[in-house]
Coordinates of C-alpha atoms in Angstrom, one line a residue:
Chain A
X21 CA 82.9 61.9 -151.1
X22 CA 85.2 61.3 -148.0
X23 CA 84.9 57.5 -146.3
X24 CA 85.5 56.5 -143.2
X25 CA 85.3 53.4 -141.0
X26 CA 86.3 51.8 -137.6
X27 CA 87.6 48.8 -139.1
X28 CA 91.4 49.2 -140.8
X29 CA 90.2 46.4 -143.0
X30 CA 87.3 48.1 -144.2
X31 CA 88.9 51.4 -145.3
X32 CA 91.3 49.3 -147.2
X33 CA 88.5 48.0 -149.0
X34 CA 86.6 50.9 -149.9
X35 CA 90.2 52.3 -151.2
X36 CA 90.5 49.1 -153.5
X37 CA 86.9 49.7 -154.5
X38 CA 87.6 53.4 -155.5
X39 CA 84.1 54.1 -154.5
X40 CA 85.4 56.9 -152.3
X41 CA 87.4 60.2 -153.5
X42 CA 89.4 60.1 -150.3
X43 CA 89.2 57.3 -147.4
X44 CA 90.6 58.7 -143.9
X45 CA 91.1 57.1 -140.4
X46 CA 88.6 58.9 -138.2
X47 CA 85.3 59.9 -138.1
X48 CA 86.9 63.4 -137.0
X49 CA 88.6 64.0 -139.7
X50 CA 86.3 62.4 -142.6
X51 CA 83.1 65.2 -141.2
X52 CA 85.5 68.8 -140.6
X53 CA 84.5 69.9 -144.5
X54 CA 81.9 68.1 -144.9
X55 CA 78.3 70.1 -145.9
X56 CA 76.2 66.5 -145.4
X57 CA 77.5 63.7 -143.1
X58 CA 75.5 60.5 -143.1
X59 CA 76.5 58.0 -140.2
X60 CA 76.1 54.3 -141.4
X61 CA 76.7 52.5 -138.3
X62 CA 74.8 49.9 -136.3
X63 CA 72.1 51.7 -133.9
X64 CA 73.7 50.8 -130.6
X65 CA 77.2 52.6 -132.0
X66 CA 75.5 56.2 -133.2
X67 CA 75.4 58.0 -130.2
X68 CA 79.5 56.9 -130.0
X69 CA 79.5 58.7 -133.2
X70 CA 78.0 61.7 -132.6
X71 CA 79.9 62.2 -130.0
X72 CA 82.7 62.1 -131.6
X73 CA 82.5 64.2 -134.9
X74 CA 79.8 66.6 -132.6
X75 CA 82.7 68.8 -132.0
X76 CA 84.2 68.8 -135.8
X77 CA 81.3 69.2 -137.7
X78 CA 81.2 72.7 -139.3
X79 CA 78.1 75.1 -139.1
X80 CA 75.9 74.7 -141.4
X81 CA 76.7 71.0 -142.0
X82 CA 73.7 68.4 -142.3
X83 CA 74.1 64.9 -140.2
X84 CA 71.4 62.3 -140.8
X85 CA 72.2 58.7 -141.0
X86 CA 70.6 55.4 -142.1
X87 CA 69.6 53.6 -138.8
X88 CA 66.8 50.9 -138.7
X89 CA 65.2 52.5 -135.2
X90 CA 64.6 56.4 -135.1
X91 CA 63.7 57.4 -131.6
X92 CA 66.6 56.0 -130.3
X93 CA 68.6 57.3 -132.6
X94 CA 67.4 60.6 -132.1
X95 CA 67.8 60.1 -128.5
X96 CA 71.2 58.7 -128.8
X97 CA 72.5 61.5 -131.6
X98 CA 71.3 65.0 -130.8
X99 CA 72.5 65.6 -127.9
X100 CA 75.7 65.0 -129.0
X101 CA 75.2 67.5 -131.9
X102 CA 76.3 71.2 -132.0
X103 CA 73.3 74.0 -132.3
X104 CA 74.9 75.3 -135.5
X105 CA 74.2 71.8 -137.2
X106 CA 71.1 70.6 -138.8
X107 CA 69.7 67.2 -137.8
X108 CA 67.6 65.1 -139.9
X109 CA 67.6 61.0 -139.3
X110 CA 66.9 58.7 -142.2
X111 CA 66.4 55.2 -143.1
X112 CA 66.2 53.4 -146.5
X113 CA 64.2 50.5 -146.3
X114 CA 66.3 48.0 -148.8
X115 CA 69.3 46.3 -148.2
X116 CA 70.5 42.7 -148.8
X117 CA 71.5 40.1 -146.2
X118 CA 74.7 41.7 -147.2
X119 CA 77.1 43.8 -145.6
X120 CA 80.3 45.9 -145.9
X121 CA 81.5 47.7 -149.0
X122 CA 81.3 44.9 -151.3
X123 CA 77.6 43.9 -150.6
X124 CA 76.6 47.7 -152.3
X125 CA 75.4 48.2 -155.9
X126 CA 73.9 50.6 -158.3
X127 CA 70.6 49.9 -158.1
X128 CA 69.8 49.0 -154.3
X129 CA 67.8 52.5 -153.6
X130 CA 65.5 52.4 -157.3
X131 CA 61.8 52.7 -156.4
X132 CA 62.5 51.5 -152.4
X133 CA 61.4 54.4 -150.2
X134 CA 63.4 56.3 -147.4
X135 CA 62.0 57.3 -144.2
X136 CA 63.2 60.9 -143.0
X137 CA 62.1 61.7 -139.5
X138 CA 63.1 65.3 -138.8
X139 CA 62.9 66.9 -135.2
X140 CA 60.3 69.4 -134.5
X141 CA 61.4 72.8 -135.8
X142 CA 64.4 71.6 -138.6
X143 CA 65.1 73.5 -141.1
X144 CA 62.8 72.6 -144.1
X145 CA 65.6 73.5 -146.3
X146 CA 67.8 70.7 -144.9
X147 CA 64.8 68.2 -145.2
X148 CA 64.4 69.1 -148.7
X149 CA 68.1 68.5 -149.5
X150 CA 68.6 65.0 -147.5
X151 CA 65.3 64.3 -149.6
X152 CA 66.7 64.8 -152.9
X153 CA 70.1 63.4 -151.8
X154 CA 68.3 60.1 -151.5
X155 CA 65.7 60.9 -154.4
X156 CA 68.6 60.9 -156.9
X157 CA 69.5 57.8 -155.6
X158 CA 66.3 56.6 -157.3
X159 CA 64.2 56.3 -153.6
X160 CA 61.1 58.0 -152.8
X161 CA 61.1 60.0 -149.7
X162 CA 58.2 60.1 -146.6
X163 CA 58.3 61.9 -143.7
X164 CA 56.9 60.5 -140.4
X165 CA 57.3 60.7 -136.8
X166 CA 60.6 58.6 -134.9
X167 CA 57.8 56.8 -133.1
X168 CA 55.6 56.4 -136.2
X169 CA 58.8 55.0 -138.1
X170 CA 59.4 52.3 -135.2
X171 CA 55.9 51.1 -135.1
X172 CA 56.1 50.8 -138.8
X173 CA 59.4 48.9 -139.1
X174 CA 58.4 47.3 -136.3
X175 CA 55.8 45.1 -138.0
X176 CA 57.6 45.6 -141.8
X177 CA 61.1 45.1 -141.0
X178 CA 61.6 44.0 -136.7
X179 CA 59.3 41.4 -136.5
X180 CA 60.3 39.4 -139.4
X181 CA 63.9 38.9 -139.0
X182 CA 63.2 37.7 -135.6
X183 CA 60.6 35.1 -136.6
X184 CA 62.8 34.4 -138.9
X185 CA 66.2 34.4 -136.8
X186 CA 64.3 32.0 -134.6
X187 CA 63.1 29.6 -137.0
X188 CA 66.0 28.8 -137.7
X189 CA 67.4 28.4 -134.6
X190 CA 64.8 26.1 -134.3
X191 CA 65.6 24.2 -136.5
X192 CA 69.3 23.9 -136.1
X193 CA 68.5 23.1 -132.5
X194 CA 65.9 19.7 -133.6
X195 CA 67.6 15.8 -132.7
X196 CA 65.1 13.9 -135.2
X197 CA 65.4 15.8 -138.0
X198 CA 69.3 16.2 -138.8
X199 CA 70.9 19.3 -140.0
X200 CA 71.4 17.7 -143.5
X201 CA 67.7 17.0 -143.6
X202 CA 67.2 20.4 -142.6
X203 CA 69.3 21.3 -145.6
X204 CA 68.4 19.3 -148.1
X205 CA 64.7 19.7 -148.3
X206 CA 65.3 23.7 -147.2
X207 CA 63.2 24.1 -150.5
X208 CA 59.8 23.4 -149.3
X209 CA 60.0 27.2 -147.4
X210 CA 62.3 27.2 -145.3
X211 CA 65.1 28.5 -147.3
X212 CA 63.0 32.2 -147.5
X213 CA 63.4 32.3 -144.1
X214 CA 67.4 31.9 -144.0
X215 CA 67.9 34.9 -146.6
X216 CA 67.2 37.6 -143.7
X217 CA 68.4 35.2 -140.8
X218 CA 71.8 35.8 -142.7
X219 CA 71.7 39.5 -141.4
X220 CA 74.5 41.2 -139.9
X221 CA 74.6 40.4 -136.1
X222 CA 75.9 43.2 -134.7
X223 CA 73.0 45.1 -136.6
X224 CA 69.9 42.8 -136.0
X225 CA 70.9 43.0 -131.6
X226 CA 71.2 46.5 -131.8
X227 CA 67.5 47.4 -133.8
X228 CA 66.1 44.9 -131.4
X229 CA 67.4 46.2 -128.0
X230 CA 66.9 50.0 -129.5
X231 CA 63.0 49.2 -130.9
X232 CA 61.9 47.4 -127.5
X233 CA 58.8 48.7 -127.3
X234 CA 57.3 48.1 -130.4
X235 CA 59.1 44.7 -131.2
X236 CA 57.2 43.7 -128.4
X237 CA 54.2 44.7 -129.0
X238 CA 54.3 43.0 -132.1
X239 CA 55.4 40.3 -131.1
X240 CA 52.4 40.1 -128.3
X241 CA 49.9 40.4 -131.5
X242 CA 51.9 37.7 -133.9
X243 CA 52.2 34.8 -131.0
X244 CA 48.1 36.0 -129.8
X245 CA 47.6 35.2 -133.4
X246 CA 49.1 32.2 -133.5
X247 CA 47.9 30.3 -131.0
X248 CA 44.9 31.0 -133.0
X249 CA 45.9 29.2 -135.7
X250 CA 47.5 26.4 -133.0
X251 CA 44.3 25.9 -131.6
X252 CA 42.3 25.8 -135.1
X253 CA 44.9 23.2 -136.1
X254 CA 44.4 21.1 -133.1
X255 CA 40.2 21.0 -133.6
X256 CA 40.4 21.1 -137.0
X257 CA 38.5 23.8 -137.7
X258 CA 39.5 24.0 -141.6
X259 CA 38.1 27.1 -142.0
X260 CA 39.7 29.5 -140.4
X261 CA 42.7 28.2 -141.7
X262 CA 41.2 28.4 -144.9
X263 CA 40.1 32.0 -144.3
X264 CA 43.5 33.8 -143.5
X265 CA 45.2 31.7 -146.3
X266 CA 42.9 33.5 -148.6
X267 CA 43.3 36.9 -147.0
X268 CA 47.1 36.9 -147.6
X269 CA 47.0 36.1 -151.0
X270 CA 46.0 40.0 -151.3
X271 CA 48.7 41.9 -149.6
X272 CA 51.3 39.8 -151.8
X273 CA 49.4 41.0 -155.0
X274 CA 49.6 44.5 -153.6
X275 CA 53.1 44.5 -152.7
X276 CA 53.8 43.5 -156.8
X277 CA 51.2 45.8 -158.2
X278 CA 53.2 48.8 -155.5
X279 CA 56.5 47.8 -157.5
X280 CA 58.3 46.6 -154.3
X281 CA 58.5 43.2 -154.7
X282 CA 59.4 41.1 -158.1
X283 CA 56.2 39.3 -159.8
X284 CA 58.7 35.9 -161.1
X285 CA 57.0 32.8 -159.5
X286 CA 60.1 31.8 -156.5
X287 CA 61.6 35.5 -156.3
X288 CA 62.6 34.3 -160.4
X289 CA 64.8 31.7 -158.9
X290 CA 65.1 29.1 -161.4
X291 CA 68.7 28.3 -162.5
X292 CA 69.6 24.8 -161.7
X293 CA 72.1 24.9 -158.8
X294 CA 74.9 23.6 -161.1
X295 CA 74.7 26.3 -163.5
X296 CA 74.6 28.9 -161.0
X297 CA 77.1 27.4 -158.4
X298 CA 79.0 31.0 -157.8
X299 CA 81.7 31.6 -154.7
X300 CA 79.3 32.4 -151.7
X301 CA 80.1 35.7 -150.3
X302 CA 81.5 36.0 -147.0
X303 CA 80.1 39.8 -145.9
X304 CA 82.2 42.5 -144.3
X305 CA 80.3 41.8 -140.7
X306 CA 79.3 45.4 -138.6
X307 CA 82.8 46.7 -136.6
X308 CA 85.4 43.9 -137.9
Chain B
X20 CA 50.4 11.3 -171.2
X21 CA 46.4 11.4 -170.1
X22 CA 45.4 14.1 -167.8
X23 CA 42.3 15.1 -166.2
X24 CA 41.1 17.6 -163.4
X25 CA 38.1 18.1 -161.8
X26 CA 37.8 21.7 -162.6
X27 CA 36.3 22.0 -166.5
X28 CA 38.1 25.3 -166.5
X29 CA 41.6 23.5 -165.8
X30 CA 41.2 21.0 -168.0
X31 CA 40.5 23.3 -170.9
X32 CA 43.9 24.8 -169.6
X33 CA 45.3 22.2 -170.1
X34 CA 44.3 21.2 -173.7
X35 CA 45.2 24.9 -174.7
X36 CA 48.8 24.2 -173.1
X37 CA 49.5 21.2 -175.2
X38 CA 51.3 19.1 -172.9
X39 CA 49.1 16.1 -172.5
X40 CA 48.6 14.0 -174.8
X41 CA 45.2 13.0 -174.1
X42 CA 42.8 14.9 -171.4
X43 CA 39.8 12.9 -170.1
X44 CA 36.5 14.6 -168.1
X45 CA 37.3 12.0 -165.5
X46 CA 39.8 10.1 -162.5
X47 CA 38.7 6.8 -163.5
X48 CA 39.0 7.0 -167.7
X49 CA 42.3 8.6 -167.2
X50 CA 43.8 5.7 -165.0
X51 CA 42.7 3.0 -167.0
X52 CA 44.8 2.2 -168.9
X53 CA 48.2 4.0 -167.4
X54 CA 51.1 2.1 -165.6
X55 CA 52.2 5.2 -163.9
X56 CA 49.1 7.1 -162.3
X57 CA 50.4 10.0 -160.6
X58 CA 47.6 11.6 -158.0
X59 CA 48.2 15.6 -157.3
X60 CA 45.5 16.8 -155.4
X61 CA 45.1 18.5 -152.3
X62 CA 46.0 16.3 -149.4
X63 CA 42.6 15.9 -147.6
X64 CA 41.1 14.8 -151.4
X65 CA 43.6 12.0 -152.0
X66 CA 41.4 9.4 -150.4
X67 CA 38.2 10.6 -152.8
X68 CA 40.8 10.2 -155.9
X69 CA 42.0 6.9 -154.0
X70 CA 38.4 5.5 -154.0
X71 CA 37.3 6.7 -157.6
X72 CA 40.2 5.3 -159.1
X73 CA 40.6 2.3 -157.5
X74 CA 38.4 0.0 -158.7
X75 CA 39.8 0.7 -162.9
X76 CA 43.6 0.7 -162.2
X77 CA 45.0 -2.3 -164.6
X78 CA 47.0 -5.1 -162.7
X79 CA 50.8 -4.3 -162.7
X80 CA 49.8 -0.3 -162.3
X81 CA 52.2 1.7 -160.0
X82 CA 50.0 4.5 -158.1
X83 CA 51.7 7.3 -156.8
X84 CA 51.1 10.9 -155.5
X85 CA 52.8 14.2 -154.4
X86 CA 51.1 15.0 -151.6
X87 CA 53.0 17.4 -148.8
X88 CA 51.9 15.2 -145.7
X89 CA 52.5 11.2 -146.7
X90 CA 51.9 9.1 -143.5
X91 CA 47.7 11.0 -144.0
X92 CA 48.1 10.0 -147.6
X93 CA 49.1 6.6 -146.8
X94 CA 45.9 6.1 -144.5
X95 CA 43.4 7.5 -146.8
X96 CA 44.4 5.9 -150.2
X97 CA 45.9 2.5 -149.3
X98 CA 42.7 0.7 -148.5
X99 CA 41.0 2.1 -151.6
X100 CA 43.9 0.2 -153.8
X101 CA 43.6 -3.0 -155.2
X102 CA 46.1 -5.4 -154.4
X103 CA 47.4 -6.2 -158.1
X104 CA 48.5 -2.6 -158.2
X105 CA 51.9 -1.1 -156.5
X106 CA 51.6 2.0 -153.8
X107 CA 54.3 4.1 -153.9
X108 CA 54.0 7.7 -152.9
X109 CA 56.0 10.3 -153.6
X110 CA 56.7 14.1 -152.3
X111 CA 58.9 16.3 -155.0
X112 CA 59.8 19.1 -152.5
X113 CA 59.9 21.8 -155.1
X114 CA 57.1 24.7 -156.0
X115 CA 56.6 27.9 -156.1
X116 CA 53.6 30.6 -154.5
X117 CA 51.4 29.7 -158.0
X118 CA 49.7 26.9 -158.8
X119 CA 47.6 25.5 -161.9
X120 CA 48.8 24.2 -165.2
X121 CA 50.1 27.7 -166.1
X122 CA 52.5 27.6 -163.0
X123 CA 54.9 25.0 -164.0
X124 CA 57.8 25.0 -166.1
X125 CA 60.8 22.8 -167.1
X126 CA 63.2 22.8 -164.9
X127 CA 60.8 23.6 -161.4
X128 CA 62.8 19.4 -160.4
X129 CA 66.0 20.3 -161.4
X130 CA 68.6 19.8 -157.9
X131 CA 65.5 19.4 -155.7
X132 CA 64.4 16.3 -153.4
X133 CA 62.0 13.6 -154.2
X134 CA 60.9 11.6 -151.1
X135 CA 59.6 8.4 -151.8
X136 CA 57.6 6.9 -149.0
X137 CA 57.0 3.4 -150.0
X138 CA 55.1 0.6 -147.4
X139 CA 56.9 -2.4 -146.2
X140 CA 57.0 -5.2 -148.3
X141 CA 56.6 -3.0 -151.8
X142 CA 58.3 -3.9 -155.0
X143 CA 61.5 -2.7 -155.1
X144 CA 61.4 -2.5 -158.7
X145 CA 58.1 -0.4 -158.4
X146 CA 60.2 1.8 -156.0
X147 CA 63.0 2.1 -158.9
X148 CA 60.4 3.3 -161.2
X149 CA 59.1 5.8 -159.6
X150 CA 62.8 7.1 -158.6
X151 CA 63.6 6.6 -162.2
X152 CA 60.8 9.2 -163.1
X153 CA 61.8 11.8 -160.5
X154 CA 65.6 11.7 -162.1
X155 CA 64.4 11.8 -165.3
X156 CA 62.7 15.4 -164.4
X157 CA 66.6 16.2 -162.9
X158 CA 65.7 15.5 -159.2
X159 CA 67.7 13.7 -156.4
X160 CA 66.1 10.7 -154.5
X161 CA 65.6 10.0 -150.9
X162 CA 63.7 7.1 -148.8
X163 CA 62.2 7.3 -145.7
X164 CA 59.2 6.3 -143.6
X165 CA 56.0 8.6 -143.9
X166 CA 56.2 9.2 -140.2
X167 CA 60.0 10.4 -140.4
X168 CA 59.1 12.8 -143.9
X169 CA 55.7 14.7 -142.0
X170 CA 58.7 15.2 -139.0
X171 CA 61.0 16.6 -141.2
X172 CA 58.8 18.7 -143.6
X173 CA 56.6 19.6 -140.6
X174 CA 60.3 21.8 -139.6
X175 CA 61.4 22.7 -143.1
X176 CA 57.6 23.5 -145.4
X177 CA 54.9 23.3 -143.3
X178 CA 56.1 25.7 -139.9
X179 CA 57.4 28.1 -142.0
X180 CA 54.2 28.6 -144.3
X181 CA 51.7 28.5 -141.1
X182 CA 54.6 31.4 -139.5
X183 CA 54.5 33.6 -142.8
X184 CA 50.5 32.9 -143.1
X185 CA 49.8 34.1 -139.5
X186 CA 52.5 37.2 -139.7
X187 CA 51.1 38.4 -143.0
X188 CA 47.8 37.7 -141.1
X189 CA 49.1 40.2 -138.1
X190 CA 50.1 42.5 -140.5
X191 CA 46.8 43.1 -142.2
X192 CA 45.2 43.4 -139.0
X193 CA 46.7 46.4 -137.4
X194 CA 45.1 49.9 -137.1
X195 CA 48.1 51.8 -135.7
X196 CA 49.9 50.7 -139.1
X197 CA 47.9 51.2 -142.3
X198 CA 47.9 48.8 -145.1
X199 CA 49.7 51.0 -147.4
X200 CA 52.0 51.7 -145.1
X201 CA 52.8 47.6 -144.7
X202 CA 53.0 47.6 -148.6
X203 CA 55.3 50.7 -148.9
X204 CA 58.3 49.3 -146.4
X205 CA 57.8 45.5 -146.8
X206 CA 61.2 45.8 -148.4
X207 CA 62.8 45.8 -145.1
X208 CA 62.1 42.1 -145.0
X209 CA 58.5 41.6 -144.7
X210 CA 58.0 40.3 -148.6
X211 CA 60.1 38.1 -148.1
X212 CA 57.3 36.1 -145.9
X213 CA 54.6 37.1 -148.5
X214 CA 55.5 34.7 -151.1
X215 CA 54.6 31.5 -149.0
X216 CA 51.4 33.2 -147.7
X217 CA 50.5 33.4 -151.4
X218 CA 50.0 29.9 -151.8
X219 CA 47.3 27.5 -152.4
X220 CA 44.7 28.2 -149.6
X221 CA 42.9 24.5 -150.0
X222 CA 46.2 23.0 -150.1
X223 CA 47.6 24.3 -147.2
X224 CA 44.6 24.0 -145.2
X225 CA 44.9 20.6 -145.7
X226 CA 48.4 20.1 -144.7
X227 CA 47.8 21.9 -141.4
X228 CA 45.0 19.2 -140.6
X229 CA 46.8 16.0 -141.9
X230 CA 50.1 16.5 -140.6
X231 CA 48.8 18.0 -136.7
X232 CA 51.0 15.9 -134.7
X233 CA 54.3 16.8 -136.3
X234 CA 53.2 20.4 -137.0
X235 CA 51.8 21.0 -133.3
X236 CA 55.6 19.2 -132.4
X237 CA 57.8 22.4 -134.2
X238 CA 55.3 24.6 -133.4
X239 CA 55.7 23.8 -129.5
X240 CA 59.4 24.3 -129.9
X241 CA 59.3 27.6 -132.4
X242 CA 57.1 29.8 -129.6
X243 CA 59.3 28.3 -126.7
X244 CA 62.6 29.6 -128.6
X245 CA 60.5 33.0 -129.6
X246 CA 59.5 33.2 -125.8
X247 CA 63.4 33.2 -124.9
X248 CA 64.3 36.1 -127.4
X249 CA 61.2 37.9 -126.3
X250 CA 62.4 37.6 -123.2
X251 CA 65.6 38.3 -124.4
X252 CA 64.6 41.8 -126.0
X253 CA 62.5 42.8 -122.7
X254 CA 65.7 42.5 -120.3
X255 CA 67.9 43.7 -122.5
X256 CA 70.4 40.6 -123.2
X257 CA 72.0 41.6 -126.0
X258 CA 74.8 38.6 -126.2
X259 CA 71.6 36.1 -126.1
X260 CA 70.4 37.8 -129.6
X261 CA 74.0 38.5 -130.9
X262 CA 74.9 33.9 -130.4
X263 CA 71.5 32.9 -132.0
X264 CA 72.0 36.0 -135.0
X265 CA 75.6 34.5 -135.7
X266 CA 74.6 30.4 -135.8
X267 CA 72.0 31.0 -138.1
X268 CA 74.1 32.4 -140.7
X269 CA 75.9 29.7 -141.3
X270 CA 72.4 27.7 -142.0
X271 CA 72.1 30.0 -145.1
X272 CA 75.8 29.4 -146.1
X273 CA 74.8 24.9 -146.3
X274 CA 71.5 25.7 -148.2
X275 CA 73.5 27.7 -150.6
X276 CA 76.6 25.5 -150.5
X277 CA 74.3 22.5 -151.3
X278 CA 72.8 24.4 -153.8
X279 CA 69.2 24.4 -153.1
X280 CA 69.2 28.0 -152.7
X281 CA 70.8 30.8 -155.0
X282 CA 73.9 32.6 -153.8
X283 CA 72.5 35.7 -155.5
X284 CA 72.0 38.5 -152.7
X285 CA 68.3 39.4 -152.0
X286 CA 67.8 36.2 -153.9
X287 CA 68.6 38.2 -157.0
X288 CA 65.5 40.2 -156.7
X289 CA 67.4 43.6 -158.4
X290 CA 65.5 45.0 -161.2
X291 CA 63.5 48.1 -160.6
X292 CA 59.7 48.2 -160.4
X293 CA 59.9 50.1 -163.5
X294 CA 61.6 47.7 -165.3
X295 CA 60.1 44.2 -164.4
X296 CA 56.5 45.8 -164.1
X297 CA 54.9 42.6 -165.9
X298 CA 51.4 41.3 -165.1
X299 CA 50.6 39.9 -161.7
X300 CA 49.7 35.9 -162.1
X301 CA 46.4 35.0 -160.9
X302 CA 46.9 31.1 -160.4
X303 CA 44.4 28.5 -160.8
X304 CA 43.4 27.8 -157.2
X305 CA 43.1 24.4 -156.7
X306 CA 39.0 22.5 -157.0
X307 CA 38.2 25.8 -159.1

C-alpha cells in the first residue's frame, strides 16, 4: 500500500505508524502503479485531486474515494479522470470524531455499511472489486444513486452534526448560564451532542456547502417539526409530546436489533472519571 | 431502606432485586417512619406524592426529590409539607436512556452533579444531609436557586432531549428515505441522537411542561443560531461554518478534561454487532 498526504506532518506520521509499505510526497507519484486509488480527502479538495493524479493514473486503474457527499463528488472528480480509468465513488458510513492517522483502528469498518455509487455504464467488474475491497474490511456494501446517497446522509449523517454543531454553539454563546455550568452538568444530554460537534472542520464545511440541497431540505422538515413541538410546549398539550416520545423509542430498538448501535445503557459508559482519566487526543485536523 | 411504587409490577421488581429492605403497597406507609424520604417520580406527579405523603411524615423528617425541573417541584410539593418536616430537593444529574429498578447500577453517581435546591430559611444541617447522601453515592455537590437550575438544565438536559426527540421524530417521518434506510446509516451520526429519544416518554413530557419558560428561552436562541447556519449553507459562507465547527471542539475537550465525559473515541462504542449482540432492554416505563 502506497500513502500519500498534503500535510509533511502527516506523512511523517503514517511512516512512524508503519501502516504504509511506502509513504511518498505527491499524489502523482503515490497513484502511477497503482491498480485501485482511493482519495480520502475532504469533499471541497477532490476535484484538486483528481486533477492532479488524472494524468498519472494508469489504464486499467480503479479511483473511488470515501467522500461524505456523492453528487458532488462525482461532479467534482470525473471530469478530471482519463477514459481508460474506471470510476466508482464510495462512502463508509463510520468514523469517530477522530481524525488523521492515529484516530484509525482495526475494527472501524466491522458490520458498518459502505455506500458505492457507480456512474451509469461502469464496469460491473470494477464495482464488484471496490465491493469486496471494503467487504473484507468487514463492511457490507449497497449500491444507490449520488442523489439517493445525499438525501440519505442528508437526514442520517448532515443533519445531525449540524443540530448538533449548533447546540453547542448555543450554548457556549449563553451569559446566565456560564461555561463551567455548561460543563459540569454536560451529563444530563448534552455531552452526546459534543461527541460529533468535535468533527473535523475542514470536513463538516465542505459536506455542508457540497450537500446544499438536501441539508436544506432537511433542515426545512426538522425546524417545521419543531415549532411543533414549541408550540405544544407553549399550550401544553401533553400529548403530543407524549406521542413522539413514544414513537422514538422504536427506531432506537431497531437501530440495536440491526447491529449498528451498542445495546449498554449510556453507549456502556460507566467508568468513574478518575479511573478512566486517559491523555485526550488531539486529532490530526483535515490539510495541517 | 422502605420502598414503594405505584405500579404492582415494579414493586414485585423490586422485591425480586433485593435491594430494599422493606417494600410497602403504598406512599404514605413507606414514609412513616423514614427521616430521609426521597420522592422519584415524574415531575408533573410530585405534587400527588407531595399531598399523599404529607400528612404521615414524622416531625424532624427531611423530604427530598430528584425531579429534572425544581422551581415546578417546589410549587407543587411545598404547600403539601408540614411544617415540622425539612424540604430540600435535589436533582442528581446522572441517568441513562432506561429506566425502572432494573436500570440502575452502582456506580450510575460516581463524578456526576447533585443540585440541591433548598428554600430560604432551610436547615442548614438538613441541607448537609442530604449533601452528605449524594457523596456517599460518589457525587459532587452544588447549590443554587430552582430558578437558576431549570436555566441551566433547560441548555444542558432538557434542549437537547426535545432536539434529539423531534430529529428522530423527522427521521421517521420521511417517504423519500425509508426506515431501513435511516437504520442502516445511522452510524454516520444519527444514533448518536437516538439514545436520549429513548427515554422515559411520561417523564419527559413532564419536563417540557414544567420547565416552559426556561425551555421556550434556549429554544428561542437554538433556531435563531440554526437560522444563521442555514443561512449560512444557502449562500455559501463557508468561513461562517468552518469558526462555529472549530469553537465547539474545544467544548468536548472541558467535558472530557473535567471528566464528565469519556475520552474514548466514538464514546468507546467498538465492538462488532456480532460480538455484543446481547438482548435489547425493555425498561419499566414509568406509572406502568
Amino acid at each position: 500500500m502506497i500513502v500519500t498526504d498534503a500535510s509533511e506532518r502527516v506523512r511523517h506520521r503514517v511512516r512512524a505508524l508503519g501502516f504504509a509499505d511506502v509513504v511518498v510526497d505527491t499524489a502523482a507519484e503515490a497513484v502511477a502503479t497503482a491498480d485501485l486509488v482511493i482519495a480520502c480527502v475532504p469533499v471541497g479538495a477532490q476535484g484538486l485531486v483528481a486533477a492532479e493524479i488524472g494524468p498519472a493514473l494508469k489504464p486499467g486503474a480503479i479511483v473511488s474515494d470515501v467522500g461524505s457527499v456523492k453528487a458532488a463528488v462525482v461532479r467534482d472528480m470525473a471530469p478530471h479522470l482519463p477514459a481508460h480509468v474506471q470510476f466508482v465513488p464510495a462512502h463508509p458510513v463510520a468514523g469517530t470524531e477522530n481524525s488523521g492517522p492515529d484516530a484509525g483502528f482495526a475494527e472501524l469498518f466491522e458490520g458498518r455499511w459502505t455506500i458505492l455509487t457507480p456512474p451509469d455504464g461502469s464496469d460491473p467488474l470494477a464495482v464488484r472489486q471496490v465491493a469486496t475491497y471494503w467487504e473484507q474490511l468487514g463492511a457490507k456494501v449497497e449500491v444507490m444513486t449520488p442523489e439517493h446517497h445525499d438525501l440519505v446522509l442528508a437526514i442520517t449523517s448532515h443533519l445531525p452534526h449540524l443540530i448538533a454543531y449548533n447546540i453547542v454553539g448555543t450554548a457556549d454563546d449563553l451569559a446566565a448560564v456560564t461555561k463551567s455550568e455548561v460543563i459540569k452538568f454536560s451529563a444530563g444530554g448534552f455531552r452526546d451532542f459534543t461527541r460529533i460537534a468535535a468533527s473535523d472542520p475542514t470536513m463538516w464545511r465542505d459536506v455542508f456547502l457540497a450537500n446544499r440541497e438536501a441539508v436544506l431540505e432537511m433542515l426545512g422538515r426538522f425546524t417545521e417539526d419543531l415549532a411543533y413541538l414549541q408550540r405544544a410546549i407553549r399550550w401544553g398539550e401533553g400529548d403530543k409530546l407524549f406521542d413522539l416520545f413514544t414513537r422514538t423509542r422504536a427506531i432506537r430498538r431497531s437501530i440495536i436489533e440491526s447491529g449498528q448501535e451498542t445495546a449498554a445503557p449510556d453507549f456502556g459508559r460507566r467508568a468513574s472519571p478518575a479511573r478512566e482519566r486517559v491523555p485526550v487526543p488531539r486529532p490530526y485536523g483535515a490539510g495541517e
